């Protein structure tokens, strides 16, 4: 068996074993297992931390190498512009799909008794959610739950004052901007900056070697992290009154991931979607297990370039940017979740509010970091915007603590949406390969001997 296939089989085994161990050993053991359970700590140690360790150097080096490989600034403009158009267009499709599905399926139309119980328990679940509620409260305190504040937050990352500080805070956008600028400087610097082109190319190759080592930790990491998730939630959570909500999210993600994105790939990338899906399998399984597009990025780049036929010029630039900006799964999920919560509170959103959801959920997905539960935190932007749009119509605003209703099963849905986030990035990189192919090495014309 080839190394890549053996690894895929091992990751799948880790996944299945994780589900079984989580459900039948951890969950059945009694009280829900805590956030800091040993399985989570061990999963972080063997997989998440080593992958995250690579993120800062990898993003910077990969973007610099990608930009210098593209070389010509006007060519970079075309590549960058097309990438952004792809990101925004696919996120808008995803969010519209989510808003349409949740409006048709109406998972929030529940018997009154269920609604009352869910809304009564929401505040406590929210308060007990620890870091999630703290992050939402902090975003509110900084005014980042409002559109102006949310935009400002993104713009400040695009125009940073201190790249090191931003990187230390885990905000990769600044690193990407810094990498683009530095890469451009090198590209236009002529002969004097040529050694840096070679340096960054070599540094990228060295980092990818490390990725190849870390990847072998994926089966164990996926086992531990999936066991922890299932051990905390248990399958029983998926059959309660909010099961229809989970079905709506998963159906939307499946439609987007298995129909919309493959069609886009076929039309604009002229590539076989099934074959490309297979090439990206290890990255998609890693996304499912780690719940983080950022942590998965090294694996995404490796699969896309080594197996997926994505050019290095495209992968080095499009994938790092995509892992933080392009989140189709998160956008779709935010739309479904917010409309569902309003339904539970008996508020039917009209077309205007649905439009507000579509626009703000896209912004919230762009603003979400590629880490677990980030989408749940930026959802507050969508809720606040819809509340403001409803103001003056004699409707009580939706309390932010309503998020407590969906916190319980969020990790499971997060795993699914992270897969679609990573898949969307990969499809984008494959499409951009058409306008930024790697140079074909010319024939060796040196005289023999
Ligand atoms: N976990 C997601 C990701 O890393 C972000 C989110 O939707 O919470 O892509």
XYZ file of C-alpha atoms and ligand atoms in Angstrom:
458
model
C 0.000 0.000 0.000
C 1.357 3.460 -0.892
C 2.207 5.739 2.055
C -0.626 8.163 1.210
C -3.228 5.394 1.090
C -1.954 3.761 4.263
C -2.256 7.102 6.006
C -5.805 7.581 4.732
C -6.788 4.146 6.039
C -5.176 4.913 9.403
C -6.951 8.255 9.697
C -10.281 6.599 8.881
C -9.591 3.933 11.497
C -8.743 6.673 14.009
C -12.015 8.402 13.185
C -14.181 5.325 13.603
C -12.340 4.208 16.738
C -12.690 7.754 18.117
C -16.457 7.742 17.581
C -16.844 4.319 19.233
C -14.523 5.087 22.132
C -16.176 8.465 22.675
C -19.692 7.087 22.685
C -19.260 3.748 24.432
C -16.472 4.466 26.881
C -16.362 8.192 27.585
C -19.983 9.231 27.164
C -21.394 6.167 28.866
C -19.086 6.709 31.810
C -21.565 9.151 33.330
C -21.258 12.929 33.616
C -20.379 14.777 30.396
C -16.605 14.839 30.133
C -15.106 18.308 30.698
C -13.373 20.672 28.274
C -9.991 19.841 29.726
C -10.402 16.069 29.571
C -7.199 14.110 28.951
C -8.323 13.083 25.436
C -8.534 16.748 24.421
C -5.215 17.587 26.059
C -3.530 14.616 24.368
C -5.125 15.387 20.968
C -3.869 18.961 21.239
C -0.384 17.751 22.102
C 0.018 15.197 19.342
C -1.689 17.014 16.482
C -3.052 20.516 16.985
C 0.011 22.039 18.626
C 2.545 20.632 16.123
C 0.389 21.811 13.209
C -0.209 25.226 14.760
C 3.522 25.539 15.400
C 4.033 25.527 11.653
C 1.316 28.035 10.875
C 3.139 31.340 11.362
C 6.307 30.473 9.407
C 4.372 28.477 6.831
C 1.885 31.227 6.011
C 4.574 33.889 5.668
C 7.040 31.758 3.717
C 4.380 30.244 1.494
C 2.823 33.601 0.581
C 6.226 35.185 -0.123
C 7.232 32.183 -2.262
C 3.864 32.257 -4.062
C 4.050 35.976 -4.822
C 7.670 35.831 -6.019
C 6.787 32.846 -8.211
C 3.953 34.786 -9.813
C 6.469 37.620 -10.183
C 4.836 40.282 -12.257
C 2.702 42.614 -10.041
C -0.008 43.019 -12.675
C -0.260 39.226 -12.978
C -0.534 39.092 -9.200
C -3.388 41.600 -9.437
C -5.266 39.280 -11.804
C -4.646 36.245 -9.577
C -5.559 38.132 -6.377
C -8.673 39.675 -7.943
C -9.904 36.350 -9.310
C -9.262 34.694 -5.938
C -11.317 37.293 -4.083
C -14.152 37.070 -6.622
C -14.170 33.276 -6.164
C -14.225 33.554 -2.355
C -17.041 36.103 -2.216
C -19.150 34.427 -4.924
C -18.991 30.951 -3.372
C -19.635 32.275 0.136
C -22.679 34.195 -1.110
C -23.983 31.050 -2.821
C -23.419 29.048 0.385
C -25.139 31.568 2.614
C -28.086 31.931 0.246
C -28.416 28.153 0.117
C -28.415 28.027 3.926
C -30.982 30.821 4.278
C -33.248 29.173 1.688
C -33.057 25.706 3.236
C -33.750 26.889 6.777
C -36.694 28.978 5.547
C -38.137 25.956 3.712
C -37.461 23.239 6.306
C -38.286 25.513 9.268
C -36.520 23.418 11.930
C -37.460 25.998 14.585
C -41.203 25.348 14.261
C -41.385 23.201 17.379
C -44.164 22.385 19.839
C -44.536 25.158 22.438
C -43.319 22.937 25.263
C -40.031 22.267 23.445
C -39.538 25.930 22.648
C -40.141 26.981 26.226
C -37.715 24.415 27.541
C -35.029 25.340 24.991
C -35.326 29.083 25.586
C -35.440 28.621 29.366
C -32.235 26.516 29.326
C -30.406 28.723 26.807
C -29.018 31.303 29.228
C -27.559 28.667 31.513
C -25.984 26.732 28.640
C -24.536 30.010 27.364
C -23.138 30.944 30.755
C -21.622 27.482 31.179
C -19.984 27.497 27.751
C -16.863 29.112 29.189
C -14.514 30.402 26.476
C -17.239 30.762 23.849
C -19.392 33.089 25.956
C -16.264 34.965 27.096
C -15.200 35.561 23.488
C -18.679 36.728 22.507
C -18.826 39.087 25.491
C -15.377 40.432 24.612
C -16.432 41.014 20.978
C -19.482 42.908 22.233
C -17.381 44.972 24.628
C -15.106 45.987 21.724
C -18.115 46.906 19.584
C -17.259 44.124 17.130
C -20.798 42.802 17.188
C -21.805 45.827 15.084
C -21.131 46.036 11.366
C -18.860 49.079 11.683
C -16.793 47.416 14.406
C -16.620 44.132 12.486
C -15.367 45.892 9.337
C -12.877 47.892 11.349
C -11.573 44.678 12.898
C -10.947 43.177 9.448
C -9.438 46.401 8.064
C -7.076 46.705 11.023
C -5.802 43.214 10.305
C -5.313 44.114 6.646
C -3.341 47.239 7.612
C -1.445 46.049 10.692
C 1.086 48.044 12.676
C 2.987 45.076 14.025
C 3.041 41.781 12.182
C 4.716 39.918 15.032
C 2.062 41.074 17.479
C -0.741 40.053 15.106
C 0.850 36.650 14.536
C 1.207 36.183 18.279
C -2.504 36.890 18.669
C -3.235 34.167 16.113
C -4.508 36.613 13.463
C -2.950 35.408 10.201
C -4.338 38.111 7.893
C -1.514 40.469 8.817
C 1.053 37.793 7.980
C -0.527 37.327 4.576
C -0.505 41.060 3.869
C 3.107 41.264 5.067
C 4.001 38.257 2.894
C 2.367 39.804 -0.187
C 4.236 43.104 0.311
C 7.567 41.452 0.954
C 7.062 39.076 -1.986
C 6.276 42.032 -4.231
C 9.406 43.823 -3.033
C 11.473 40.786 -3.894
C 9.735 40.291 -7.237
C 10.441 43.806 -8.478
C 13.922 44.003 -6.896
C 15.672 42.427 -9.868
C 19.033 40.744 -9.539
C 19.787 42.073 -6.047
C 16.785 40.367 -4.474
C 17.129 37.147 -6.510
C 18.829 35.242 -3.640
C 15.689 35.773 -1.558
C 13.588 34.026 -4.214
C 15.810 30.985 -3.837
C 15.824 31.343 -0.044
C 12.033 31.390 0.315
C 11.607 28.549 -2.147
C 14.052 26.466 -0.124
C 12.458 27.485 3.199
C 9.080 26.410 1.848
C 10.470 23.042 0.777
C 11.984 22.546 4.251
C 8.704 23.388 6.004
C 6.828 20.957 3.790
C 9.234 18.198 4.838
C 8.229 18.856 8.443
C 4.568 18.710 7.417
C 5.170 15.251 5.967
C 6.450 14.087 9.360
C 3.640 15.659 11.390
C 0.985 14.237 9.077
C 1.728 10.780 10.480
C 0.381 11.970 13.825
C -3.025 12.605 12.249
C -4.592 9.161 12.933
C -3.843 9.320 16.677
C -4.790 13.006 16.891
C -8.070 12.443 15.064
C -8.864 9.477 17.313
C -8.331 11.516 20.498
C -10.139 14.654 19.352
C -13.138 12.834 17.901
C -13.391 10.680 21.047
C -13.424 13.856 23.138
C -16.129 15.484 21.007
C -18.381 12.437 20.974
C -17.696 11.815 24.674
C -18.898 15.322 25.512
C -21.955 15.403 23.293
C -23.059 11.811 22.791
C -25.294 10.656 19.964
C -28.388 11.303 22.069
C -27.937 15.070 21.554
C -28.514 14.559 17.845
C -32.018 13.153 18.310
C -33.475 15.858 20.572
C -35.741 18.736 19.456
C -32.902 20.456 17.645
C -32.123 17.436 15.485
C -33.925 19.000 12.508
C -31.632 22.003 12.830
C -28.571 19.730 12.668
C -30.078 17.941 9.651
C -30.641 21.288 7.906
C -27.015 22.358 8.473
C -25.616 19.022 7.312
C -27.936 18.889 4.270
C -26.871 22.413 3.273
C -23.198 21.565 3.702
C -23.624 18.371 1.682
C -25.412 20.198 -1.145
C -22.779 22.898 -1.241
C -19.811 20.562 -0.911
C -20.998 17.769 -3.175
C -22.977 19.638 -5.825
C -22.273 23.393 -5.924
C -18.499 23.350 -5.484
C -17.926 20.378 -7.830
C -20.004 22.176 -10.486
C -17.974 25.348 -10.003
C -14.786 23.270 -10.283
C -15.997 21.582 -13.433
C -17.087 24.842 -15.055
C -14.215 27.109 -14.113
C -11.424 24.701 -13.288
C -12.109 22.130 -16.014
C -11.073 19.422 -13.567
C -12.639 16.135 -12.547
C -14.293 16.889 -9.144
C -14.298 13.269 -7.958
C -10.640 12.789 -8.668
C -9.804 16.079 -6.964
C -11.966 15.182 -3.953
C -10.007 11.947 -3.638
C -6.705 13.825 -3.892
C -7.767 16.106 -1.025
C -9.053 13.257 1.202
C -6.382 13.511 3.906
C -6.851 17.269 4.264
C -10.632 16.844 4.511
C -10.331 14.129 7.159
C -7.845 16.265 9.081
C -10.272 19.196 8.914
C -12.994 16.960 10.313
C -10.792 15.726 13.146
C -9.079 18.987 14.125
C -12.047 21.284 13.567
C -9.681 23.968 12.340
C -8.904 25.220 8.809
C -5.763 26.890 10.123
C -4.375 23.758 11.736
C -5.260 21.825 8.568
C -3.514 24.310 6.247
C -0.166 22.460 6.081
C -1.980 19.250 5.094
C -4.184 21.136 2.616
C -1.133 22.558 0.842
C 0.583 19.185 0.813
C -2.418 17.332 -0.673
C -3.235 20.075 -3.196
C 0.297 20.292 -4.595
C 1.469 16.700 -4.275
C -1.691 14.891 -5.341
C -4.236 17.425 -6.556
C -2.247 18.933 -9.419
C -2.574 22.453 -7.974
C 0.262 24.725 -9.068
C 2.599 25.953 -6.343
C 1.943 29.501 -7.518
C -1.727 29.078 -6.768
C -1.504 26.877 -3.654
C 1.073 29.051 -1.887
C -1.056 32.129 -2.228
C -4.689 30.987 -2.466
C -4.688 28.365 0.329
C -3.226 30.467 3.197
C -5.544 33.341 2.323
C -8.482 30.962 1.959
C -7.871 29.283 5.304
C -8.645 32.528 7.081
C -10.922 34.419 4.671
C -12.858 31.869 2.625
C -15.344 29.912 4.730
C -18.272 28.597 2.746
C -19.285 26.103 5.436
C -19.215 28.710 8.186
C -21.205 31.204 6.097
C -23.900 28.627 5.349
C -24.002 27.491 8.951
C -24.319 31.025 10.347
C -27.334 31.704 8.141
C -29.077 28.472 9.165
C -28.290 28.960 12.853
C -29.462 32.568 13.114
C -32.723 32.048 11.200
C -33.339 28.901 13.283
C -32.861 30.798 16.561
C -35.278 33.502 15.452
C -37.782 30.777 14.521
C -37.470 29.258 18.006
C -38.290 32.640 19.539
C -41.338 32.882 17.257
C -39.910 35.602 15.010
C -40.364 35.073 11.273
C -37.763 36.903 9.242
C -38.978 38.730 6.123
C -37.065 39.178 2.895
C -35.276 42.309 4.124
C -34.008 40.550 7.239
C -32.989 37.501 5.213
C -30.952 39.818 3.013
C -29.340 41.246 6.136
C -28.549 37.672 7.177
C -26.979 36.871 3.802
C -24.715 39.924 3.823
C -23.720 39.866 7.477
C -23.221 36.084 7.619
C -20.750 36.425 4.747
C -18.909 39.151 6.636
C -19.029 37.111 9.843
C -17.541 34.110 8.023
C -14.750 36.254 6.563
C -14.034 37.589 10.041
C -14.046 34.143 11.677
C -10.622 32.697 12.394
C -9.895 29.159 11.194
C -10.177 27.706 14.689
C -12.863 25.698 16.517
C -16.135 27.526 17.265
C -14.981 30.790 15.662
C -18.176 30.890 13.613
C -20.271 30.623 16.747
C -18.580 33.732 18.128
C -18.852 35.894 14.983
C -22.533 34.908 14.729
C -23.206 37.714 17.176
C -22.613 40.143 14.261
C -25.525 38.589 12.347
C -27.849 38.533 15.366
C -27.107 42.177 16.199
C -27.666 43.292 12.599
C -31.004 41.471 12.338
C -32.106 42.848 15.715
C -31.317 46.363 14.503
C -33.194 45.777 11.285
C -36.221 44.573 13.286
C -36.080 47.518 15.692
C -39.157 49.705 15.505
C -41.397 46.788 14.493
C -42.441 46.112 18.067
C -40.475 42.868 18.173
C -38.302 41.929 21.130
C -34.660 41.561 20.099
C -33.206 38.063 20.121
C -31.018 37.733 23.225
C -27.430 36.798 22.399
C -27.674 34.090 25.056
C -30.040 32.281 22.645
C -26.813 30.920 21.169
C -26.867 28.655 24.248
C -29.498 26.552 22.450
C -27.025 25.433 19.793
C -23.774 25.455 21.760
C -24.209 21.846 22.863
C -23.959 20.299 19.411
C -21.786 22.978 17.875
C -18.563 21.007 17.921
C -20.099 18.235 15.817
C -21.464 20.702 13.256
C -18.192 22.625 13.349
C -16.326 19.509 12.230
C -18.634 19.238 9.222
C -18.465 22.918 8.251
C -14.678 22.960 8.587
C -14.511 20.187 5.964
C -16.517 22.364 3.562
C -14.333 25.398 4.394
C -11.186 23.480 3.462
C -12.812 21.919 0.396
C -13.844 25.392 -0.802
C -10.249 26.629 -0.432
C -8.912 23.645 -2.358
C -11.421 24.073 -5.195
C -10.446 27.757 -5.421
C -6.751 26.879 -5.616
C -7.441 24.341 -8.363
C -9.412 26.890 -10.377
C -6.740 29.579 -9.940
C -4.155 27.058 -11.173
C -5.595 27.671 -14.627
C -4.567 31.327 -14.569
C -1.390 30.767 -12.550
C 0.145 27.496 -13.741
C 3.667 26.593 -12.733
C 6.201 27.081 -15.507
C 6.875 23.903 -17.435
C 10.613 23.254 -17.284
C 12.002 23.659 -20.767
C 14.070 20.981 -22.490
C 17.611 20.653 -21.232
C 19.604 22.247 -24.039
C 23.042 21.890 -22.469
C 25.439 19.919 -24.576
C 25.977 16.422 -23.222
C 29.063 15.721 -21.103
N -13.879 25.771 12.730
C -14.057 26.531 11.519
C -12.761 26.515 10.725
O -11.717 26.388 11.282
C -14.490 27.932 11.772
C -15.892 27.934 12.337
O -16.860 27.887 11.557
O -16.070 27.975 13.548
O -12.793 26.637 9.529
